[in-house]
Coordinates of C-alpha atoms and ligand atoms in Angstrom, one line a residue:
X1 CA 125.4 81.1 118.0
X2 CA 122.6 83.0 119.7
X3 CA 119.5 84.4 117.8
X4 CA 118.2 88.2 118.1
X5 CA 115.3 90.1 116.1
X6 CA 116.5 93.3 114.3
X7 CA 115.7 95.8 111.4
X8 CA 117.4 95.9 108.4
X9 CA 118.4 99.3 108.1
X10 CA 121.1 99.3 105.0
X11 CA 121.2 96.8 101.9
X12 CA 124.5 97.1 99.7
X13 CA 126.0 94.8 97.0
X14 CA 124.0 91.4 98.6
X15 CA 124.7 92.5 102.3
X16 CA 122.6 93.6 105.2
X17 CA 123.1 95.9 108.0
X18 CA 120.9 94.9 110.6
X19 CA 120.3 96.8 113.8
X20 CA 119.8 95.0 117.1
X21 CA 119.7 96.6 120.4
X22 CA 121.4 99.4 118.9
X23 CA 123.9 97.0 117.9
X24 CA 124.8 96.7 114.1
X25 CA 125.0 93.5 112.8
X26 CA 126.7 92.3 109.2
X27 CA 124.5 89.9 107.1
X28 CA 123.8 87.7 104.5
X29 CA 120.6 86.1 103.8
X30 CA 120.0 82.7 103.8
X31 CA 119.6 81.4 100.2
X32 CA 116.3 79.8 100.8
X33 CA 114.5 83.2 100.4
X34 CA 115.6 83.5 96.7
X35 CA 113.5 80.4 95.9
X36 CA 110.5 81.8 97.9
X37 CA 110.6 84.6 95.6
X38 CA 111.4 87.2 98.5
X39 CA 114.4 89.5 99.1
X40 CA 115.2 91.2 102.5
X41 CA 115.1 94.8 101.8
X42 CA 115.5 97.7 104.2
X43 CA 113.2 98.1 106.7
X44 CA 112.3 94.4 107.0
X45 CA 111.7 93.1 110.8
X46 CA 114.1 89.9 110.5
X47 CA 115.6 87.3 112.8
X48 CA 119.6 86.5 112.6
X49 CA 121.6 83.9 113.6
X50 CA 124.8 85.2 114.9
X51 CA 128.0 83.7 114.1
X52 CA 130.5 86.1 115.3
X53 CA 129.9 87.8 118.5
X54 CA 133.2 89.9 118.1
X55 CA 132.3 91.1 114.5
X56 CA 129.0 91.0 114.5
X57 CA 128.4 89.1 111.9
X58 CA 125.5 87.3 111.1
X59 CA 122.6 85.4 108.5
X60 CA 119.7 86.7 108.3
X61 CA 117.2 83.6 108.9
X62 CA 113.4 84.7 108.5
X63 CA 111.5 87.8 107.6
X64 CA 108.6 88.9 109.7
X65 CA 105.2 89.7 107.8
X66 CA 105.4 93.2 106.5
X67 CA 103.3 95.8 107.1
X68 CA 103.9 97.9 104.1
X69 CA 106.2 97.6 100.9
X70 CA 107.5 99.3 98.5
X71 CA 109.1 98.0 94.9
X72 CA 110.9 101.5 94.0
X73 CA 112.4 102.7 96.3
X74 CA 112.7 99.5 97.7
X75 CA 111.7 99.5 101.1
X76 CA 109.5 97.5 104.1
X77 CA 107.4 98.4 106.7
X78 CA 107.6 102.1 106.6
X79 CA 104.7 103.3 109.0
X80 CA 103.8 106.9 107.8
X81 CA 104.6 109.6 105.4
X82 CA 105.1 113.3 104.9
X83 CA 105.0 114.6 101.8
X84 CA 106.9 117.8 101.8
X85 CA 105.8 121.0 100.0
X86 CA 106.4 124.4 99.7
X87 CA 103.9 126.8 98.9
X88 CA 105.6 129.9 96.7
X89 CA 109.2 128.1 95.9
X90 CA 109.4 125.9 94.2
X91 CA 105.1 126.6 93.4
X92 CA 103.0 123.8 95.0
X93 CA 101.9 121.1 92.6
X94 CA 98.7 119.8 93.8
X95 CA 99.0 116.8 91.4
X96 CA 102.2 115.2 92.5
X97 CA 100.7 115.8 96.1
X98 CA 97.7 113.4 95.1
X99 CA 99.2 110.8 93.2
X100 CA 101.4 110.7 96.6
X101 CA 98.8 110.6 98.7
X102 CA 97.0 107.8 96.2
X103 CA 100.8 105.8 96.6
X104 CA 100.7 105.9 100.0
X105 CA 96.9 105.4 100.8
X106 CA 97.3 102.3 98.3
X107 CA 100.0 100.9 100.6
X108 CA 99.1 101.3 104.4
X109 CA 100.7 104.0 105.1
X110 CA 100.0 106.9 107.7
X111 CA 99.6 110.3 105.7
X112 CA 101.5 113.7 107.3
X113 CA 101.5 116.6 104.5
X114 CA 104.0 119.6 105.4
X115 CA 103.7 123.0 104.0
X116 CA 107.5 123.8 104.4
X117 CA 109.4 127.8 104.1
X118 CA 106.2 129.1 106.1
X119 CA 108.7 132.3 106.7
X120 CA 108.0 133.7 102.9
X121 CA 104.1 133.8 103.6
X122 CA 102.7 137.0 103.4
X123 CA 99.3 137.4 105.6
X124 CA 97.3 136.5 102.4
X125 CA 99.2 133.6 101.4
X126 CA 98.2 132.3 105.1
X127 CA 94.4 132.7 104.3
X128 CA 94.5 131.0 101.0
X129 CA 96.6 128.2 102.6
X130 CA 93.7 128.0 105.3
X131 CA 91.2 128.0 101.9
X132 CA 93.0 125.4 99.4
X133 CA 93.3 123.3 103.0
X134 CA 90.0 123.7 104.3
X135 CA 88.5 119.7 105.4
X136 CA 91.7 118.5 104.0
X137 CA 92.0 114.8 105.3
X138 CA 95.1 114.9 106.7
X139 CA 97.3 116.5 109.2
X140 CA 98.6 119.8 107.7
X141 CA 101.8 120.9 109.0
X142 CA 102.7 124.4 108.6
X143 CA 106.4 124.6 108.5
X144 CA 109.7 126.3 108.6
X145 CA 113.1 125.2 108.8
X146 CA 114.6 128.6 108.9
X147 CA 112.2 130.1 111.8
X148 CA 112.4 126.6 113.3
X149 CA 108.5 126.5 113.3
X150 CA 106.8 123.4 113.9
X151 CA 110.1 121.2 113.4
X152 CA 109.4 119.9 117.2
X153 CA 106.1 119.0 116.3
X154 CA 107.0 116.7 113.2
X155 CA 109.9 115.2 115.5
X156 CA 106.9 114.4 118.0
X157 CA 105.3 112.2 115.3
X158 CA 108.3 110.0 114.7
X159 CA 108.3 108.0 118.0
X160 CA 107.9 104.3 117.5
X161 CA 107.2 104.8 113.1
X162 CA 109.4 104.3 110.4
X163 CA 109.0 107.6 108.3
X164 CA 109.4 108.9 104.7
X165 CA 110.0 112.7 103.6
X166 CA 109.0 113.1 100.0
X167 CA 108.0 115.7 97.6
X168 CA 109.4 117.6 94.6
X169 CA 113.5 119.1 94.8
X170 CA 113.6 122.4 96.2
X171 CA 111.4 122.3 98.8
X172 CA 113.6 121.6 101.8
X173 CA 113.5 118.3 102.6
X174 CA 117.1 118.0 103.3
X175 CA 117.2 120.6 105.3
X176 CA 114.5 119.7 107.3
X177 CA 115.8 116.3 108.3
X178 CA 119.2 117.6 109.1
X179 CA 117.1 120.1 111.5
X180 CA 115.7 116.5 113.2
X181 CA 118.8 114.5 112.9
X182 CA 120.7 117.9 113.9
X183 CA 123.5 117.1 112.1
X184 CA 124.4 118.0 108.6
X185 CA 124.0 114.5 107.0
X186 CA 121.9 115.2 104.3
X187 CA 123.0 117.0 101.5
X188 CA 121.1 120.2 101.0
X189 CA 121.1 121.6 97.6
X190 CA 123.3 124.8 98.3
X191 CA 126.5 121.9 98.7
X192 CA 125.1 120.3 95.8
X193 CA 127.6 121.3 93.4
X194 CA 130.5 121.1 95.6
X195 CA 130.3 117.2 96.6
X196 CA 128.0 116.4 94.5
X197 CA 129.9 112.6 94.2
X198 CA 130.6 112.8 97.3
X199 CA 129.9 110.6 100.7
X200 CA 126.5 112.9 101.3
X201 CA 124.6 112.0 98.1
X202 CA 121.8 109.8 98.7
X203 CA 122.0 106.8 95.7
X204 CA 120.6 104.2 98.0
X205 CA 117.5 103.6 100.7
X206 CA 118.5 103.8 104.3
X207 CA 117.2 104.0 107.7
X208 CA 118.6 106.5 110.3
X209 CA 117.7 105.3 114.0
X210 CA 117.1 108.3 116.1
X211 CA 117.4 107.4 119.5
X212 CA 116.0 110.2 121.9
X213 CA 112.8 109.9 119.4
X214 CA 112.8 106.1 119.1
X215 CA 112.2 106.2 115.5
X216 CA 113.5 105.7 111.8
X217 CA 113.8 107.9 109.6
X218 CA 114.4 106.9 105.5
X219 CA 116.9 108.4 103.3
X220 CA 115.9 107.5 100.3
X221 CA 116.7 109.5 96.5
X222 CA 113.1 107.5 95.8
X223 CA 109.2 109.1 95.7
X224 CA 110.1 112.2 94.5
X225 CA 108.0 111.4 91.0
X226 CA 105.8 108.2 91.2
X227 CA 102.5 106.8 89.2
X228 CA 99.5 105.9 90.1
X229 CA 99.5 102.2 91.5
X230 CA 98.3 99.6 89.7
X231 CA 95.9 98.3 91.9
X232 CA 93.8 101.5 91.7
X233 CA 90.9 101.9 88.6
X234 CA 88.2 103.4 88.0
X235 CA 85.4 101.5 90.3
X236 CA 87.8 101.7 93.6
X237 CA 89.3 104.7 93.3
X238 CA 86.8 106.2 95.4
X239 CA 87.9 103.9 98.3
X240 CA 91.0 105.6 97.9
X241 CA 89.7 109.0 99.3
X242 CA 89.6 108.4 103.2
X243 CA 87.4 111.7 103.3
X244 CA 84.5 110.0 101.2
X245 CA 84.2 107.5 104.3
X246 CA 82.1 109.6 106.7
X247 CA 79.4 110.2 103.5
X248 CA 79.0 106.8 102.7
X249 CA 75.3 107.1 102.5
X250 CA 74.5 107.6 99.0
X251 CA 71.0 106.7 97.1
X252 CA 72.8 104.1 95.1
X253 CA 75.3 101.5 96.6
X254 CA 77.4 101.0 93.5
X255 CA 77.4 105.7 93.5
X256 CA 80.4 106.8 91.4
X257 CA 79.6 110.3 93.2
X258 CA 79.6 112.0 89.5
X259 CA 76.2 112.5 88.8
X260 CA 73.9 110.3 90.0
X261 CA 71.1 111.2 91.6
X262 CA 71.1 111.3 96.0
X263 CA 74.8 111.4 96.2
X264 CA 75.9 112.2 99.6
X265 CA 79.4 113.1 98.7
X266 CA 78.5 115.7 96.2
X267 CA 76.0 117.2 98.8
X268 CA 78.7 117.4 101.6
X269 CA 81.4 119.2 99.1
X270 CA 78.0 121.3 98.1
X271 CA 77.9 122.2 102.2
X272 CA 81.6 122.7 102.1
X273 CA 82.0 119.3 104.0
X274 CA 84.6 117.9 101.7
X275 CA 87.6 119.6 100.2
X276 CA 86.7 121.2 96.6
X277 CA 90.7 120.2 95.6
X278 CA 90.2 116.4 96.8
X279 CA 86.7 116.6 95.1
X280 CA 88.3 118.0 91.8
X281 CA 91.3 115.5 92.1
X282 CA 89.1 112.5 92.2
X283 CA 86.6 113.7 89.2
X284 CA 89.6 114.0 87.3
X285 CA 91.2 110.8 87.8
X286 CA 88.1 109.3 87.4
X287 CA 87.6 110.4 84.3
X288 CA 91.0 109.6 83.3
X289 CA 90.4 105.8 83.7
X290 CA 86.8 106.1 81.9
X291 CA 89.1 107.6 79.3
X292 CA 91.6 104.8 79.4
X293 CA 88.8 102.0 78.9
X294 CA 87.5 103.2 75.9
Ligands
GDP1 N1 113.0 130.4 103.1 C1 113.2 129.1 103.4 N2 114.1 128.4 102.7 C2 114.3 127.1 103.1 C3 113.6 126.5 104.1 N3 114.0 125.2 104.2 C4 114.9 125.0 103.2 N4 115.2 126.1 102.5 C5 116.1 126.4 101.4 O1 115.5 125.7 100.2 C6 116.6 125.2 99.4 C7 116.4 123.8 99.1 O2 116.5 123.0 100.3 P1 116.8 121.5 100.3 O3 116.8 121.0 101.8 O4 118.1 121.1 99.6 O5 115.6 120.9 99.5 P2 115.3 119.4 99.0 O6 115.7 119.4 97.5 O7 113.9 119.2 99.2 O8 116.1 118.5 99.8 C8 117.9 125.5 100.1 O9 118.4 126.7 99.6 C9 117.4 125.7 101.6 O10 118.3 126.6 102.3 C10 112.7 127.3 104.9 O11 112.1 126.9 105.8 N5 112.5 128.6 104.5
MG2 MG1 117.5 117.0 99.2
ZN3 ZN1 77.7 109.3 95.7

């Protein structure tokens, strides 16, 4: 029996698929982690015990601290996101973008937003794009998958991370990971009639190891419509909004940055230092909680 670290990359019917050294090993878990009241799930950084060199087969014997997790879809230790949108079709939804954004920022991980189908821009759709993104906290990634724009770019952030692509139907996701895994693994929604039970259609989380990029990718049918995490109300949402940080100098410490008097955050949007969307996103969901608590 010999011991090696690995990632759980695939989790069906009580079995694990753990990959080692780019070699794939067949698991169970050791029962012990059903008392502790934690389950291996993909993505986990675990250690096995080998007990069958030939088949690779192995138990899966601790779990390493994770660094991220998820409860649906149910995944570990994924590293960054990009939430994938188009701008004219399907029409970008600027609400499902935030409560994405709020999801991930809630769980530690690495924001990427991609403006996907770049080729149907006209010149003016560019400058509104430039407008609605103007001080946007995050890297924006002007994309197409058809003109093959930016696709190398996005590839260059998935060294060394374990990466999600989410956003609404329609917007090309599965096109644009079959442009990085440059084979036609996903199903794009063009097949989707023709096989639509068949071996393509994503029903469960998995990771795809791509080895000239040294990263993981997840397939997942998850985070396509999510809610706001729990952990998030009205007093800390503002930590929430990694563009506040820089303007944390208002008159009062416990500032709301509504309308109190000396608020530094509502004079930076007022200078055009802070995005009028994020500013109007947060107001909103502020309000929303006040509304909840009455
Ligand atoms: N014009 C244009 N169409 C695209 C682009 N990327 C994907 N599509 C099309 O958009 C539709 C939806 O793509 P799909 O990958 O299935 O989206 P998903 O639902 O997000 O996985 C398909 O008809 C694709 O051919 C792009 O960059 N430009
Ligand atoms: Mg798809
Ligand atoms: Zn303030």
């Amino acid at each position: 029996m010999s011991k090696v670290d690995g990632i759980i990359i695939k989790a069906i019917d009580g079995f694990f698929y753990v990959l080692s050294n780019n070699v794939e090993y067949f698991c169970k878990s050791r029962k012990k982690f059903r008392f502790k009241d934690i389950q291996p799930k993909v993505g986990d950084k675990v250690s096995i015990n080998v007990i069958d060199d030939d088949k690779n087969e192995g138990i899966i014997e601790e779990i390493y601290e994770r660094t991220s997790e998820f409860i649906r879809p149910n995944l570990a230790n994924v590293t960054q996101a990009f939430i994938v949108l188009a701008y004219l079709e399907p029409k970008i939804n600027f609400e499902l973008l935030n409560k994405l954004i709020l999801n991930f920022e809630a769980s530690n991980v690495k924001i990427n937003i991609v403006i996907n189908k770049c080729d149907l821009h006209s010149c003016e759709n560019e400058e509104e794009l430039e407008k609605i993104f103007y001080k946007f906290p995050y890297d924006i990634i002007f994309a197409s998958v058809r003109e093959n724009k930016n696709i190398d770019y996005i590839k260059s952030k998935l060294n060394k991370n374990i990466s999600c692509f989410c956003g609404p139907s329609g917007v090309g996701k599965s096109s644009l990971l079959n442009a990085i895994v440059n084979k036609g693994i996903m199903e794009t929604s063009e097949l989707s009639t023709k096989i639509k039970r068949g071996r393509h259609t994503t029903r469960f989380s998995q990771l795809i190891y791509l080895k000239d990029l040294d990263g993981h990718i997840v397939d997942t049918p998850g985070f396509t419509s999510i809610e706001i995490p729990k952990s998030i109300n009205q007093i800390n949402l503002k930590n929430y909004f990694i563009d506040f940080y820089e303007f944390n100098n208002c008159k009062f410490r416990e500032c709301n940055h509504i309308n109190e008097i000396g608020c530094e955050i509502k004079e930076a949007l007022d200078l055009g230092n802070i995005n009028k969307l994020r500013y109007d996103a947060y107001v909103n969901l502020y309000n929303k909680f006040k509304e909840k608590r009455k």
